[in-house]
Amino acid sequence: MLDREMSVYDHIGELRKRVIIIASFFFVSAIGGFFLAEPIIVYLQHTNEAEALQMNAFRITDPIKIFMQFSFLIAFIITFPVTLYQIWSFISPGLYERERKVTLSYIPISLFLFLSGLTFSYFILFPFVVKFMSNLADRLDINQVIGINEYFQFLFQLTLPFGILFQMPVIVMFLTRLGIITPAILVKIRKYAYFVLLVIGALITPPEIISHLMVTVPLLILYEISIIISRFGYKKVKLAEAKLNEELNKK
């Protein structure tokens, strides 16, 4: 009983160590974000989407609020691979040597997918939505007075969820490798997953069908890709288990 309790305490201590490393790296990255935030904000205000809009601060605290949000967002992106590595380091002792190598390779893939989601949403979805909204305002003879806080909040609302949702294939592969999910489960819950993705798409886009489809269709495609990846990973798991059982039987 004492050994078991010590094992639990060891896990808690290891988790605490990983959290401290992540928090420390985030703090240092946030300091770097203070220097990068201003040029990024200025650049984004001079893009094609923003130049046609007149930015206004409706509250005296809006500029510092935007500045801090960008600083922390930059720190989050910089810390993202470190966070993934610390999560991997925490769970890797419970994995086989082959699984450790495979799951470690997920980190650069996950970072790539996160940046791909941000890129897709910023360069494709966001300009379309802004143009659509501006054209609608012109047709309705509405003079748009845009708050800089509202503009960037809307930008974050469209881009950040995509960066996270693009992690779906990696998460599915990881959970498949751990034996938590199987391709059969993903196929079985497909209609429920589609419904959830439709709801998510509706939450992060304006109430307009084209932009909703531009969000939802890629998510549905990602889910189908995740099923294919899960099948591939599941076969690898079964082969590894068969090989392990064969080696144990020989002993």
PDB file of C-alpha atoms in Angstrom:
ATOM      1  CA  MET A   1       0.000   0.000   0.000  1.00  0.00           C
ATOM      2  CA  LEU A   2       2.849   2.338   0.837  1.00  0.00           C
ATOM      3  CA  ASP A   3       4.548   1.633  -2.523  1.00  0.00           C
ATOM      4  CA  ARG A   4       1.319   2.413  -4.324  1.00  0.00           C
ATOM      5  CA  GLU A   5       0.891   5.676  -2.412  1.00  0.00           C
ATOM      6  CA  MET A   6       4.478   6.638  -3.174  1.00  0.00           C
ATOM      7  CA  SER A   7       3.823   5.893  -6.834  1.00  0.00           C
ATOM      8  CA  VAL A   8       0.845   8.262  -6.793  1.00  0.00           C
ATOM      9  CA  TYR A   9       2.932  10.924  -5.057  1.00  0.00           C
ATOM     10  CA  ASP A  10       5.662  10.437  -7.650  1.00  0.00           C
ATOM     11  CA  HIS A  11       3.156  10.976 -10.448  1.00  0.00           C
ATOM     12  CA  ILE A  12       1.848  14.122  -8.782  1.00  0.00           C
ATOM     13  CA  GLY A  13       5.390  15.410  -8.326  1.00  0.00           C
ATOM     14  CA  GLU A  14       6.219  14.669 -11.959  1.00  0.00           C
ATOM     15  CA  LEU A  15       3.047  16.420 -13.126  1.00  0.00           C
ATOM     16  CA  ARG A  16       3.893  19.425 -10.968  1.00  0.00           C
ATOM     17  CA  LYS A  17       7.361  19.548 -12.521  1.00  0.00           C
ATOM     18  CA  ARG A  18       5.933  19.519 -16.050  1.00  0.00           C
ATOM     19  CA  VAL A  19       3.392  22.246 -15.240  1.00  0.00           C
ATOM     20  CA  ILE A  20       6.136  24.454 -13.752  1.00  0.00           C
ATOM     21  CA  ILE A  21       8.258  24.017 -16.893  1.00  0.00           C
ATOM     22  CA  ILE A  22       5.329  24.976 -19.125  1.00  0.00           C
ATOM     23  CA  ALA A  23       4.394  27.971 -16.957  1.00  0.00           C
ATOM     24  CA  SER A  24       8.007  29.183 -16.846  1.00  0.00           C
ATOM     25  CA  PHE A  25       8.416  28.899 -20.605  1.00  0.00           C
ATOM     26  CA  PHE A  26       5.092  30.675 -21.123  1.00  0.00           C
ATOM     27  CA  PHE A  27       6.211  33.522 -18.854  1.00  0.00           C
ATOM     28  CA  VAL A  28       9.463  33.978 -20.785  1.00  0.00           C
ATOM     29  CA  SER A  29       7.578  33.759 -24.096  1.00  0.00           C
ATOM     30  CA  ALA A  30       5.097  36.380 -22.895  1.00  0.00           C
ATOM     31  CA  ILE A  31       8.000  38.775 -22.305  1.00  0.00           C
ATOM     32  CA  GLY A  32       9.082  38.168 -25.897  1.00  0.00           C
ATOM     33  CA  GLY A  33       5.467  38.664 -26.941  1.00  0.00           C
ATOM     34  CA  PHE A  34       5.543  42.193 -25.510  1.00  0.00           C
ATOM     35  CA  PHE A  35       8.160  43.095 -28.139  1.00  0.00           C
ATOM     36  CA  LEU A  36       6.425  41.298 -31.015  1.00  0.00           C
ATOM     37  CA  ALA A  37       2.841  42.345 -30.305  1.00  0.00           C
ATOM     38  CA  GLU A  38       3.116  45.960 -31.492  1.00  0.00           C
ATOM     39  CA  PRO A  39       4.548  45.305 -34.988  1.00  0.00           C
ATOM     40  CA  ILE A  40       2.067  42.444 -35.514  1.00  0.00           C
ATOM     41  CA  ILE A  41      -0.909  44.603 -34.508  1.00  0.00           C
ATOM     42  CA  VAL A  42       0.252  47.439 -36.763  1.00  0.00           C
ATOM     43  CA  TYR A  43       0.763  45.006 -39.654  1.00  0.00           C
ATOM     44  CA  LEU A  44      -2.701  43.458 -39.248  1.00  0.00           C
ATOM     45  CA  GLN A  45      -4.295  46.907 -39.290  1.00  0.00           C
ATOM     46  CA  HIS A  46      -2.776  47.534 -42.732  1.00  0.00           C
ATOM     47  CA  THR A  47      -3.916  44.338 -44.413  1.00  0.00           C
ATOM     48  CA  ASN A  48      -6.462  44.477 -47.229  1.00  0.00           C
ATOM     49  CA  GLU A  49      -9.273  43.404 -44.900  1.00  0.00           C
ATOM     50  CA  ALA A  50      -8.531  46.037 -42.256  1.00  0.00           C
ATOM     51  CA  GLU A  51      -7.524  49.013 -44.414  1.00  0.00           C
ATOM     52  CA  ALA A  52     -11.061  49.456 -45.693  1.00  0.00           C
ATOM     53  CA  LEU A  53     -12.298  49.707 -42.113  1.00  0.00           C
ATOM     54  CA  GLN A  54     -11.867  52.620 -39.761  1.00  0.00           C
ATOM     55  CA  MET A  55     -10.565  51.300 -36.459  1.00  0.00           C
ATOM     56  CA  ASN A  56     -11.809  52.949 -33.288  1.00  0.00           C
ATOM     57  CA  ALA A  57     -11.225  52.477 -29.583  1.00  0.00           C
ATOM     58  CA  PHE A  58     -14.525  52.831 -27.737  1.00  0.00           C
ATOM     59  CA  ARG A  59     -12.898  52.359 -24.349  1.00  0.00           C
ATOM     60  CA  ILE A  60      -9.727  53.883 -23.012  1.00  0.00           C
ATOM     61  CA  THR A  61      -8.506  50.387 -22.085  1.00  0.00           C
ATOM     62  CA  ASP A  62      -9.014  48.851 -25.554  1.00  0.00           C
ATOM     63  CA  PRO A  63      -5.420  49.424 -26.806  1.00  0.00           C
ATOM     64  CA  ILE A  64      -3.783  47.811 -23.767  1.00  0.00           C
ATOM     65  CA  LYS A  65      -6.334  44.985 -23.867  1.00  0.00           C
ATOM     66  CA  ILE A  66      -5.487  44.192 -27.490  1.00  0.00           C
ATOM     67  CA  PHE A  67      -1.771  44.509 -26.784  1.00  0.00           C
ATOM     68  CA  MET A  68      -1.926  42.043 -23.883  1.00  0.00           C
ATOM     69  CA  GLN A  69      -4.085  39.595 -25.802  1.00  0.00           C
ATOM     70  CA  PHE A  70      -1.581  39.486 -28.646  1.00  0.00           C
ATOM     71  CA  SER A  71       1.316  39.126 -26.237  1.00  0.00           C
ATOM     72  CA  PHE A  72      -0.298  36.118 -24.574  1.00  0.00           C
ATOM     73  CA  LEU A  73      -1.370  34.660 -27.923  1.00  0.00           C
ATOM     74  CA  ILE A  74       2.216  34.845 -29.172  1.00  0.00           C
ATOM     75  CA  ALA A  75       3.378  33.210 -25.942  1.00  0.00           C
ATOM     76  CA  PHE A  76       0.778  30.460 -26.366  1.00  0.00           C
ATOM     77  CA  ILE A  77       1.933  29.672 -29.911  1.00  0.00           C
ATOM     78  CA  ILE A  78       5.608  29.659 -28.892  1.00  0.00           C
ATOM     79  CA  THR A  79       4.861  27.475 -25.854  1.00  0.00           C
ATOM     80  CA  PHE A  80       2.618  25.069 -27.781  1.00  0.00           C
ATOM     81  CA  PRO A  81       5.347  22.597 -28.864  1.00  0.00           C
ATOM     82  CA  VAL A  82       6.912  22.759 -25.386  1.00  0.00           C
ATOM     83  CA  THR A  83       3.535  21.911 -23.862  1.00  0.00           C
ATOM     84  CA  LEU A  84       3.141  18.941 -26.192  1.00  0.00           C
ATOM     85  CA  TYR A  85       6.620  17.707 -25.346  1.00  0.00           C
ATOM     86  CA  GLN A  86       5.970  17.961 -21.602  1.00  0.00           C
ATOM     87  CA  ILE A  87       2.715  16.035 -21.994  1.00  0.00           C
ATOM     88  CA  TRP A  88       4.594  13.378 -23.949  1.00  0.00           C
ATOM     89  CA  SER A  89       7.336  13.254 -21.292  1.00  0.00           C
ATOM     90  CA  PHE A  90       4.736  12.742 -18.576  1.00  0.00           C
ATOM     91  CA  ILE A  91       2.998   9.803 -20.250  1.00  0.00           C
ATOM     92  CA  SER A  92       5.984   8.267 -22.090  1.00  0.00           C
ATOM     93  CA  PRO A  93       7.125   6.076 -19.151  1.00  0.00           C
ATOM     94  CA  GLY A  94       3.913   4.086 -19.580  1.00  0.00           C
ATOM     95  CA  LEU A  95       4.556   3.446 -23.279  1.00  0.00           C
ATOM     96  CA  TYR A  96       6.664   0.868 -25.070  1.00  0.00           C
ATOM     97  CA  GLU A  97       9.919   2.074 -26.625  1.00  0.00           C
ATOM     98  CA  ARG A  98       8.443   1.925 -30.144  1.00  0.00           C
ATOM     99  CA  GLU A  99       5.355   3.839 -29.027  1.00  0.00           C
ATOM    100  CA  ARG A 100       7.525   6.524 -27.466  1.00  0.00           C
ATOM    101  CA  LYS A 101       9.313   7.177 -30.737  1.00  0.00           C
ATOM    102  CA  VAL A 102       6.096   7.193 -32.722  1.00  0.00           C
ATOM    103  CA  THR A 103       4.181   9.486 -30.365  1.00  0.00           C
ATOM    104  CA  LEU A 104       7.164  11.851 -30.139  1.00  0.00           C
ATOM    105  CA  SER A 105       6.929  12.333 -33.901  1.00  0.00           C
ATOM    106  CA  TYR A 106       3.368  13.634 -33.397  1.00  0.00           C
ATOM    107  CA  ILE A 107       4.674  16.888 -31.897  1.00  0.00           C
ATOM    108  CA  PRO A 108       5.963  18.506 -35.127  1.00  0.00           C
ATOM    109  CA  ILE A 109       2.894  17.177 -36.979  1.00  0.00           C
ATOM    110  CA  SER A 110       0.611  18.716 -34.353  1.00  0.00           C
ATOM    111  CA  LEU A 111       2.409  22.059 -34.613  1.00  0.00           C
ATOM    112  CA  PHE A 112       2.135  21.941 -38.406  1.00  0.00           C
ATOM    113  CA  LEU A 113      -1.602  21.235 -38.234  1.00  0.00           C
ATOM    114  CA  PHE A 114      -2.128  24.024 -35.699  1.00  0.00           C
ATOM    115  CA  LEU A 115      -0.365  26.559 -37.927  1.00  0.00           C
ATOM    116  CA  SER A 116      -2.221  25.174 -40.978  1.00  0.00           C
ATOM    117  CA  GLY A 117      -5.537  25.773 -39.232  1.00  0.00           C
ATOM    118  CA  LEU A 118      -4.566  29.346 -38.396  1.00  0.00           C
ATOM    119  CA  THR A 119      -3.340  29.937 -41.953  1.00  0.00           C
ATOM    120  CA  PHE A 120      -6.492  28.537 -43.558  1.00  0.00           C
ATOM    121  CA  SER A 121      -8.822  30.525 -41.341  1.00  0.00           C
ATOM    122  CA  TYR A 122      -6.874  33.795 -41.638  1.00  0.00           C
ATOM    123  CA  PHE A 123      -6.072  33.825 -45.366  1.00  0.00           C
ATOM    124  CA  ILE A 124      -9.210  32.128 -46.716  1.00  0.00           C
ATOM    125  CA  LEU A 125     -12.114  32.232 -44.280  1.00  0.00           C
ATOM    126  CA  PHE A 126     -11.534  35.571 -42.531  1.00  0.00           C
ATOM    127  CA  PRO A 127     -11.209  37.723 -45.724  1.00  0.00           C
ATOM    128  CA  PHE A 128     -14.348  36.125 -47.150  1.00  0.00           C
ATOM    129  CA  VAL A 129     -16.392  36.804 -44.024  1.00  0.00           C
ATOM    130  CA  VAL A 130     -15.147  40.414 -43.695  1.00  0.00           C
ATOM    131  CA  LYS A 131     -15.905  41.123 -47.363  1.00  0.00           C
ATOM    132  CA  PHE A 132     -19.334  39.541 -47.088  1.00  0.00           C
ATOM    133  CA  MET A 133     -20.198  41.587 -44.006  1.00  0.00           C
ATOM    134  CA  SER A 134     -18.919  44.814 -45.578  1.00  0.00           C
ATOM    135  CA  ASN A 135     -20.920  44.239 -48.767  1.00  0.00           C
ATOM    136  CA  LEU A 136     -24.019  43.478 -46.725  1.00  0.00           C
ATOM    137  CA  ALA A 137     -23.561  46.710 -44.755  1.00  0.00           C
ATOM    138  CA  ASP A 138     -23.243  48.669 -48.018  1.00  0.00           C
ATOM    139  CA  ARG A 139     -26.393  47.114 -49.469  1.00  0.00           C
ATOM    140  CA  LEU A 140     -28.283  47.970 -46.296  1.00  0.00           C
ATOM    141  CA  ASP A 141     -26.798  51.495 -46.310  1.00  0.00           C
ATOM    142  CA  ILE A 142     -25.210  50.957 -42.896  1.00  0.00           C
ATOM    143  CA  ASN A 143     -22.183  53.026 -41.912  1.00  0.00           C
ATOM    144  CA  GLN A 144     -19.821  50.648 -40.147  1.00  0.00           C
ATOM    145  CA  VAL A 145     -17.955  52.060 -37.168  1.00  0.00           C
ATOM    146  CA  ILE A 146     -15.581  49.299 -36.166  1.00  0.00           C
ATOM    147  CA  GLY A 147     -14.096  48.990 -32.701  1.00  0.00           C
ATOM    148  CA  ILE A 148     -10.532  47.687 -32.763  1.00  0.00           C
ATOM    149  CA  ASN A 149     -11.333  45.435 -29.817  1.00  0.00           C
ATOM    150  CA  GLU A 150     -14.338  43.933 -31.622  1.00  0.00           C
ATOM    151  CA  TYR A 151     -12.343  43.512 -34.839  1.00  0.00           C
ATOM    152  CA  PHE A 152      -9.560  41.506 -33.244  1.00  0.00           C
ATOM    153  CA  GLN A 153     -11.978  39.557 -31.060  1.00  0.00           C
ATOM    154  CA  PHE A 154     -13.760  38.513 -34.232  1.00  0.00           C
ATOM    155  CA  LEU A 155     -10.392  37.596 -35.779  1.00  0.00           C
ATOM    156  CA  PHE A 156      -9.504  35.440 -32.766  1.00  0.00           C
ATOM    157  CA  GLN A 157     -12.949  33.840 -32.809  1.00  0.00           C
ATOM    158  CA  LEU A 158     -12.461  32.632 -36.384  1.00  0.00           C
ATOM    159  CA  THR A 159      -8.783  31.677 -36.369  1.00  0.00           C
ATOM    160  CA  LEU A 160      -7.923  30.133 -32.990  1.00  0.00           C
ATOM    161  CA  PRO A 161     -10.663  27.467 -32.972  1.00  0.00           C
ATOM    162  CA  PHE A 162      -9.432  26.297 -36.371  1.00  0.00           C
ATOM    163  CA  GLY A 163      -5.907  25.896 -35.079  1.00  0.00           C
ATOM    164  CA  ILE A 164      -7.244  23.703 -32.281  1.00  0.00           C
ATOM    165  CA  LEU A 165      -9.736  21.757 -34.418  1.00  0.00           C
ATOM    166  CA  PHE A 166      -7.023  20.909 -36.947  1.00  0.00           C
ATOM    167  CA  GLN A 167      -5.446  18.798 -34.185  1.00  0.00           C
ATOM    168  CA  MET A 168      -8.174  16.201 -34.705  1.00  0.00           C
ATOM    169  CA  PRO A 169      -6.119  13.712 -36.802  1.00  0.00           C
ATOM    170  CA  VAL A 170      -3.191  13.775 -34.366  1.00  0.00           C
ATOM    171  CA  ILE A 171      -5.432  13.370 -31.323  1.00  0.00           C
ATOM    172  CA  VAL A 172      -7.264  10.470 -32.968  1.00  0.00           C
ATOM    173  CA  MET A 173      -3.992   8.772 -33.899  1.00  0.00           C
ATOM    174  CA  PHE A 174      -2.636   9.265 -30.389  1.00  0.00           C
ATOM    175  CA  LEU A 175      -5.774   7.860 -28.719  1.00  0.00           C
ATOM    176  CA  THR A 176      -5.796   4.948 -31.159  1.00  0.00           C
ATOM    177  CA  ARG A 177      -2.193   4.136 -30.307  1.00  0.00           C
ATOM    178  CA  LEU A 178      -3.124   4.117 -26.633  1.00  0.00           C
ATOM    179  CA  GLY A 179      -6.039   1.788 -27.346  1.00  0.00           C
ATOM    180  CA  ILE A 180      -8.640   4.268 -26.079  1.00  0.00           C
ATOM    181  CA  ILE A 181     -10.529   4.498 -29.375  1.00  0.00           C
ATOM    182  CA  THR A 182     -10.788   2.329 -32.491  1.00  0.00           C
ATOM    183  CA  PRO A 183     -11.829   3.001 -36.098  1.00  0.00           C
ATOM    184  CA  ALA A 184     -15.050   1.094 -35.434  1.00  0.00           C
ATOM    185  CA  ILE A 185     -15.954   3.521 -32.634  1.00  0.00           C
ATOM    186  CA  LEU A 186     -15.277   6.530 -34.876  1.00  0.00           C
ATOM    187  CA  VAL A 187     -17.492   5.086 -37.599  1.00  0.00           C
ATOM    188  CA  LYS A 188     -20.216   4.261 -35.091  1.00  0.00           C
ATOM    189  CA  ILE A 189     -20.349   7.792 -33.670  1.00  0.00           C
ATOM    190  CA  ARG A 190     -19.881   9.479 -37.068  1.00  0.00           C
ATOM    191  CA  LYS A 191     -23.380  10.998 -37.214  1.00  0.00           C
ATOM    192  CA  TYR A 192     -23.035  12.391 -33.676  1.00  0.00           C
ATOM    193  CA  ALA A 193     -19.580  13.751 -34.493  1.00  0.00           C
ATOM    194  CA  TYR A 194     -20.977  15.415 -37.613  1.00  0.00           C
ATOM    195  CA  PHE A 195     -23.679  17.063 -35.545  1.00  0.00           C
ATOM    196  CA  VAL A 196     -21.130  18.351 -33.016  1.00  0.00           C
ATOM    197  CA  LEU A 197     -18.935  19.714 -35.814  1.00  0.00           C
ATOM    198  CA  LEU A 198     -21.951  21.432 -37.381  1.00  0.00           C
ATOM    199  CA  VAL A 199     -22.708  23.088 -34.045  1.00  0.00           C
ATOM    200  CA  ILE A 200     -19.066  24.145 -33.635  1.00  0.00           C
ATOM    201  CA  GLY A 201     -19.100  25.584 -37.146  1.00  0.00           C
ATOM    202  CA  ALA A 202     -22.238  27.556 -36.341  1.00  0.00           C
ATOM    203  CA  LEU A 203     -20.686  28.917 -33.129  1.00  0.00           C
ATOM    204  CA  ILE A 204     -17.496  30.253 -34.708  1.00  0.00           C
ATOM    205  CA  THR A 205     -19.014  31.749 -37.864  1.00  0.00           C
ATOM    206  CA  PRO A 206     -21.640  34.420 -38.529  1.00  0.00           C
ATOM    207  CA  PRO A 207     -25.206  33.255 -39.209  1.00  0.00           C
ATOM    208  CA  GLU A 208     -24.561  32.901 -42.952  1.00  0.00           C
ATOM    209  CA  ILE A 209     -24.636  29.628 -44.867  1.00  0.00           C
ATOM    210  CA  ILE A 210     -21.579  30.043 -47.115  1.00  0.00           C
ATOM    211  CA  SER A 211     -19.118  30.893 -44.341  1.00  0.00           C
ATOM    212  CA  HIS A 212     -20.696  28.145 -42.231  1.00  0.00           C
ATOM    213  CA  LEU A 213     -20.025  25.633 -45.012  1.00  0.00           C
ATOM    214  CA  MET A 214     -16.474  26.954 -45.425  1.00  0.00           C
ATOM    215  CA  VAL A 215     -15.886  26.019 -41.783  1.00  0.00           C
ATOM    216  CA  THR A 216     -17.919  22.827 -41.499  1.00  0.00           C
ATOM    217  CA  VAL A 217     -16.857  21.057 -44.707  1.00  0.00           C
ATOM    218  CA  PRO A 218     -13.114  21.103 -43.825  1.00  0.00           C
ATOM    219  CA  LEU A 219     -13.982  19.812 -40.344  1.00  0.00           C
ATOM    220  CA  LEU A 220     -16.017  16.934 -41.787  1.00  0.00           C
ATOM    221  CA  ILE A 221     -13.163  16.114 -44.154  1.00  0.00           C
ATOM    222  CA  LEU A 222     -10.753  16.172 -41.203  1.00  0.00           C
ATOM    223  CA  TYR A 223     -12.985  13.717 -39.368  1.00  0.00           C
ATOM    224  CA  GLU A 224     -12.966  11.323 -42.323  1.00  0.00           C
ATOM    225  CA  ILE A 225      -9.178  11.673 -42.583  1.00  0.00           C
ATOM    226  CA  SER A 226      -9.006  10.916 -38.862  1.00  0.00           C
ATOM    227  CA  ILE A 227     -10.903   7.660 -39.415  1.00  0.00           C
ATOM    228  CA  ILE A 228      -8.450   6.619 -42.135  1.00  0.00           C
ATOM    229  CA  ILE A 229      -5.496   7.517 -39.907  1.00  0.00           C
ATOM    230  CA  SER A 230      -7.083   5.617 -37.020  1.00  0.00           C
ATOM    231  CA  ARG A 231      -7.398   2.496 -39.183  1.00  0.00           C
ATOM    232  CA  PHE A 232      -3.734   2.745 -40.096  1.00  0.00           C
ATOM    233  CA  GLY A 233      -2.729   3.249 -36.447  1.00  0.00           C
ATOM    234  CA  TYR A 234      -5.017   0.450 -35.267  1.00  0.00           C
ATOM    235  CA  LYS A 235      -3.338  -2.011 -37.609  1.00  0.00           C
ATOM    236  CA  LYS A 236       0.039  -0.952 -36.226  1.00  0.00           C
ATOM    237  CA  VAL A 237      -1.208  -1.511 -32.670  1.00  0.00           C
ATOM    238  CA  LYS A 238      -2.518  -4.974 -33.493  1.00  0.00           C
ATOM    239  CA  LEU A 239       0.723  -5.939 -35.219  1.00  0.00           C
ATOM    240  CA  ALA A 240       2.733  -4.712 -32.234  1.00  0.00           C
ATOM    241  CA  GLU A 241       0.517  -6.674 -29.826  1.00  0.00           C
ATOM    242  CA  ALA A 242       0.822  -9.836 -31.925  1.00  0.00           C
ATOM    243  CA  LYS A 243       4.601  -9.466 -32.051  1.00  0.00           C
ATOM    244  CA  LEU A 244       4.756  -8.925 -28.281  1.00  0.00           C
ATOM    245  CA  ASN A 245       2.574 -11.979 -27.599  1.00  0.00           C
ATOM    246  CA  GLU A 246       4.743 -14.046 -29.915  1.00  0.00           C
ATOM    247  CA  GLU A 247       7.886 -13.012 -28.063  1.00  0.00           C
ATOM    248  CA  LEU A 248       6.257 -13.774 -24.693  1.00  0.00           C
ATOM    249  CA  ASN A 249       5.174 -17.215 -25.887  1.00  0.00           C
ATOM    250  CA  LYS A 250       8.714 -18.001 -26.967  1.00  0.00           C
ATOM    251  CA  LYS A 251       9.967 -17.219 -23.487  1.00  0.00           C
TER     252      LYS A 251
END
